[in-house]
Short mmCIF file of C-alpha atoms in Angstrom, two decimals:
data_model
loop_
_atom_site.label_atom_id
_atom_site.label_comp_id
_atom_site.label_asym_id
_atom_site.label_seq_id
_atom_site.Cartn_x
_atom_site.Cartn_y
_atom_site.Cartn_z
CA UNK A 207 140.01 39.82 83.82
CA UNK A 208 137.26 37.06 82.58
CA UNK A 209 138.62 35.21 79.47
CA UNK A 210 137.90 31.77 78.63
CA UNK A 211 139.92 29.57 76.81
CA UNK A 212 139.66 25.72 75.40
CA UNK A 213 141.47 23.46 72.11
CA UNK A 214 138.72 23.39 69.57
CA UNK A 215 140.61 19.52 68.57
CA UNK A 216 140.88 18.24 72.09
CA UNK A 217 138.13 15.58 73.74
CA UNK A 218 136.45 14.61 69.98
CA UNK A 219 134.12 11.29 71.47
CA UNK A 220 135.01 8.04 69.19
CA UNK A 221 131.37 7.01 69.10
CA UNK A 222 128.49 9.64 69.15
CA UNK A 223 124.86 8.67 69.39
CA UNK A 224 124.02 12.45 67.95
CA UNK A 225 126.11 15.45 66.67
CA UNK A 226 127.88 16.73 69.32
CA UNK A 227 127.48 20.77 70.11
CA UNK A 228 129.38 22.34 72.87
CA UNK A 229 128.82 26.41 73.75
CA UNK A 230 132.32 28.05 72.67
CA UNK A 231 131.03 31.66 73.58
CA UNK A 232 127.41 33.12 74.75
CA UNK A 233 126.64 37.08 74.25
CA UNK A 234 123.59 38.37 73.76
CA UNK A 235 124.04 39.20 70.00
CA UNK A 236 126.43 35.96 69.21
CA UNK A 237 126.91 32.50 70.02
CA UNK A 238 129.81 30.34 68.94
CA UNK A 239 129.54 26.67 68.95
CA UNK A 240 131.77 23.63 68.46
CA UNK A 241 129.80 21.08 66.54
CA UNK A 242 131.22 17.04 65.90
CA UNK A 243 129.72 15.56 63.66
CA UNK A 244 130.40 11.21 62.89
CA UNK A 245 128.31 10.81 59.71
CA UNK A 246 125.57 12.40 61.20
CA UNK A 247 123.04 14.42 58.90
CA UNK A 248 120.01 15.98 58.99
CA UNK A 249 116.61 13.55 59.13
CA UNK A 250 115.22 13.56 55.42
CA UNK A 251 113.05 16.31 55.11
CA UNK A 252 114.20 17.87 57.60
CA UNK A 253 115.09 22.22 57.36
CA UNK A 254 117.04 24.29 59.58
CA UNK A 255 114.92 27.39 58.88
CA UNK A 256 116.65 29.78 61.56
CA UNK A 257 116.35 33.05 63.22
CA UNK A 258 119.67 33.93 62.68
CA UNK A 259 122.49 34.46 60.55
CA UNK A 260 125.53 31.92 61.06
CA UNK A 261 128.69 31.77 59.16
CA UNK A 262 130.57 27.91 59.36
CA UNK A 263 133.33 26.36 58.86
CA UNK A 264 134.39 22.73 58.43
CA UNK A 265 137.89 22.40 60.45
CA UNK A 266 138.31 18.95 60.26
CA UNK A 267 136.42 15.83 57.74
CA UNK A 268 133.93 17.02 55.57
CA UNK A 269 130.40 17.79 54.73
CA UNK A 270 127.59 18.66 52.52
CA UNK A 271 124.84 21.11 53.15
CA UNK A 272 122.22 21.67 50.72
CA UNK A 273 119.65 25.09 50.75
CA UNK A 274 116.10 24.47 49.26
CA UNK A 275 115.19 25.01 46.24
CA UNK A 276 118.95 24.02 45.09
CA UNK A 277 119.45 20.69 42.87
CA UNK A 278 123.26 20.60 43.97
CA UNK A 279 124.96 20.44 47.57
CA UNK A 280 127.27 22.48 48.65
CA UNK A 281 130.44 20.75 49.68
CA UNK A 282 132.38 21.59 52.73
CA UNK A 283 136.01 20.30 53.35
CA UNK A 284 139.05 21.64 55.67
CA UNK A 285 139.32 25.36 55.55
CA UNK A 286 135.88 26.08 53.90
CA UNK A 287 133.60 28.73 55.45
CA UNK A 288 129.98 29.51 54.08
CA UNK A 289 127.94 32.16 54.81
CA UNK A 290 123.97 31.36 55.80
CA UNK A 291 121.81 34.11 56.17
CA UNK A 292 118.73 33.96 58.58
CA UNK A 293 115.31 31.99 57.50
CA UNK A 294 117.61 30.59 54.61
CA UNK A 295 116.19 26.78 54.93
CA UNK A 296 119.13 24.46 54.49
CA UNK A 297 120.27 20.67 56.03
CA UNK A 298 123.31 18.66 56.48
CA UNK A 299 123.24 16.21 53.42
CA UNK A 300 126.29 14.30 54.23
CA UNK A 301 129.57 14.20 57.11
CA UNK A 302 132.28 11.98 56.48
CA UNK A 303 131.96 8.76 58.11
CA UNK A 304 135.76 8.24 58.45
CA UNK A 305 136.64 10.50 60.29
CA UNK A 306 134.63 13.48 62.68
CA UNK A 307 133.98 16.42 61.02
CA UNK A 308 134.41 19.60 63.14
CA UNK A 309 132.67 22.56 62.39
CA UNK A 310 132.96 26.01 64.57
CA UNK A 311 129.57 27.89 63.70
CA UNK A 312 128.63 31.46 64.86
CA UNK A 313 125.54 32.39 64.74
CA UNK A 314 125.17 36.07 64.69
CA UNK A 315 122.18 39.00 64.80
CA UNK B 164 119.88 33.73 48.14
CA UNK B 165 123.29 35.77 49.53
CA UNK B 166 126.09 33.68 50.45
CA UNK B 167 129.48 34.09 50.34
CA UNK B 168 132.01 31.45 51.09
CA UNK B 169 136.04 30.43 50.61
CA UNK B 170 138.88 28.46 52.62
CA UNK B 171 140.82 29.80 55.15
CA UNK B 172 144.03 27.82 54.12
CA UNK B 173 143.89 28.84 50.87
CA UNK B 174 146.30 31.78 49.33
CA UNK B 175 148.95 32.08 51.99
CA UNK B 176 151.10 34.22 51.22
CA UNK B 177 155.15 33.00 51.32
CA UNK B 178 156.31 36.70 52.26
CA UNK B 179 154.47 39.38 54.33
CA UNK B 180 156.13 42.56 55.13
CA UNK B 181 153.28 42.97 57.39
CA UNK B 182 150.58 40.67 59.38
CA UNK B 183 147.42 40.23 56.41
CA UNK B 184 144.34 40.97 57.61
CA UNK B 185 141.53 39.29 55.45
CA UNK B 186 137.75 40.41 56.44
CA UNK B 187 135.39 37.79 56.06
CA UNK B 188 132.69 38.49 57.43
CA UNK B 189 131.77 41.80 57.95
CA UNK B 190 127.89 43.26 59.81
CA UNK B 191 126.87 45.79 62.15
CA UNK B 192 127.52 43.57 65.48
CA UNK B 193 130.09 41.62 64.41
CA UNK B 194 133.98 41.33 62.48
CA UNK B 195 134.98 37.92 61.32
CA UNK B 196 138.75 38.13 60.19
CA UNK B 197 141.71 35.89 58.75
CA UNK B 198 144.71 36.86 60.40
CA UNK B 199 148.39 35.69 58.68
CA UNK B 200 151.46 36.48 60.76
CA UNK B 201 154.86 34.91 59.87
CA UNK B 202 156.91 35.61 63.19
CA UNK B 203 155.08 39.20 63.38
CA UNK B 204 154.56 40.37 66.92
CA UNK B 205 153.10 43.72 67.94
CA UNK B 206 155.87 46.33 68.55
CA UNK B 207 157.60 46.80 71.70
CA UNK B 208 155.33 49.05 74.31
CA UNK B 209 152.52 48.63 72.07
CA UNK B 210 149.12 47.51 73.34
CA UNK B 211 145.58 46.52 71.88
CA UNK B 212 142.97 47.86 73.37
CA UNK B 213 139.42 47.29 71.80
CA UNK B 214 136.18 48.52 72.34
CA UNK B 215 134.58 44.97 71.06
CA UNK B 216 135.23 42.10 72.77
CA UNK B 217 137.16 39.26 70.82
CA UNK B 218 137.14 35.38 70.20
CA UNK B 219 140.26 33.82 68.75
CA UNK B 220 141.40 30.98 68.04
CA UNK B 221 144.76 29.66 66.30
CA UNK B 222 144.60 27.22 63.49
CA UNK B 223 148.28 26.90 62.23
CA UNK B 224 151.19 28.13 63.90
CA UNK B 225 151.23 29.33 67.06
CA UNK B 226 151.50 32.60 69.04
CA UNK B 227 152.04 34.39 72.44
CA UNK B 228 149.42 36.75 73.56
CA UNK B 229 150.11 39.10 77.02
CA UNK B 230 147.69 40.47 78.85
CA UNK B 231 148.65 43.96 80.40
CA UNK B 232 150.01 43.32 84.10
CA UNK B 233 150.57 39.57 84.01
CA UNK B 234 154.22 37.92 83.87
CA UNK B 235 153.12 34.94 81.34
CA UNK B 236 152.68 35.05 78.13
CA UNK B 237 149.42 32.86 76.96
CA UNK B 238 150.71 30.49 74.48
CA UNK B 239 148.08 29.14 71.43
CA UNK B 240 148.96 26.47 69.31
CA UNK B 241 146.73 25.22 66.81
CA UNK B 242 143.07 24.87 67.99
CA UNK B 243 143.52 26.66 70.96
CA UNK B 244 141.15 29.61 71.05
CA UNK B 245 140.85 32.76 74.02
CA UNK B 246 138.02 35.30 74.74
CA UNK B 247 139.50 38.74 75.09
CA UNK B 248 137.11 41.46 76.57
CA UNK B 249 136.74 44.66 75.34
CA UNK B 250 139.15 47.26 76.19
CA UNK B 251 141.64 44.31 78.49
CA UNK B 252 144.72 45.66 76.92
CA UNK B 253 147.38 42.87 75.38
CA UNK B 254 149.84 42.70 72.61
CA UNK B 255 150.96 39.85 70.20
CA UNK B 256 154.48 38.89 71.77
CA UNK B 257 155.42 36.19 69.29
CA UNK B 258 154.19 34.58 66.56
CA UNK B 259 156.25 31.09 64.79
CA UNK B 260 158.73 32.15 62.31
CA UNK B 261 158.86 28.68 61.00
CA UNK B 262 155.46 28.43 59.47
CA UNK B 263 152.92 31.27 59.12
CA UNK B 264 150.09 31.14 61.99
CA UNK B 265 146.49 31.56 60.94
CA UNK B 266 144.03 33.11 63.43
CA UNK B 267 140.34 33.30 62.97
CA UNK B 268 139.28 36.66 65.25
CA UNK B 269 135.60 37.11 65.77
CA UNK B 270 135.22 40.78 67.06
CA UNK B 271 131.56 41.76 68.57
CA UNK B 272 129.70 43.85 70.79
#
């Protein structure tokens, strides 16, 4: 029997240069990933714009992602999940710069 | 733009006759779920066994999963998270009775 298994909380680095992603799962239609974040966000003018679908969710700090077009952010704390379809453009506004914000993303066709 | 969001901590229920099963995500390759269980285990004898692979991961509680043939149970506490292949047969042996346990099950093929 192949299963893997890991803690999603354990190993967070206390100083990151970059966001952190780590590979959770790989399959051909799917791909779950652990990202840390440390007040990291996306350069200013700067899109994800991606082939995929992925559905998030903030599991430890907080965040803000804005889509484009949209005057507000959309704010992301423990617990909350959001929903981003493929080729919707969107960036990280904000992470919390207290503490690491740790997102599990799957990214889905 | 289509998105749909919430928090997975929110609306726990204090009572559950049964494990709640909350879809959140729901598309032709893949089944994102909310699982609740408040000392729920599967029955006695009684086995899952999938067709679609399955990532899960605890994030309250914790739980025993068996795998068919092997003498240990697999224990999850919170943040630990376990690939289970399609059609490798296990059952739910225990879940905490002191607080409720939420899973997060991605099922895919």
């Amino acid at each position: 029997m192949e299963t893997s298994s890991g803690n999603l909380f354990a190993d967070i680095p206390e100083r990151l240069a970059e966001e952190q992603i780590t590979p959770l799962l790989t399959a051909p239609n799917i791909r779950i990933e652990r990202i840390v974040s440390r007040g990291h966000a996306s350069p200013p003018g700067s899109w994800y714009d991606q082939p995929q679908a992925e559905w998030v969710i903030v599991l430890s700090g907080s965040a803000e992602i804005v889509f484009e077009g949209e005057a507000s952010p959309y704010r992301l704390a423990r617990g909350d999940h959001l929903h981003i379809p493929a080729r919707v453009r969107h960036r990280v506004a904000w992470t919390d710069q207290s503490e690491p914000t740790i997102w599990l993303a799957v990214h889905y066709r």
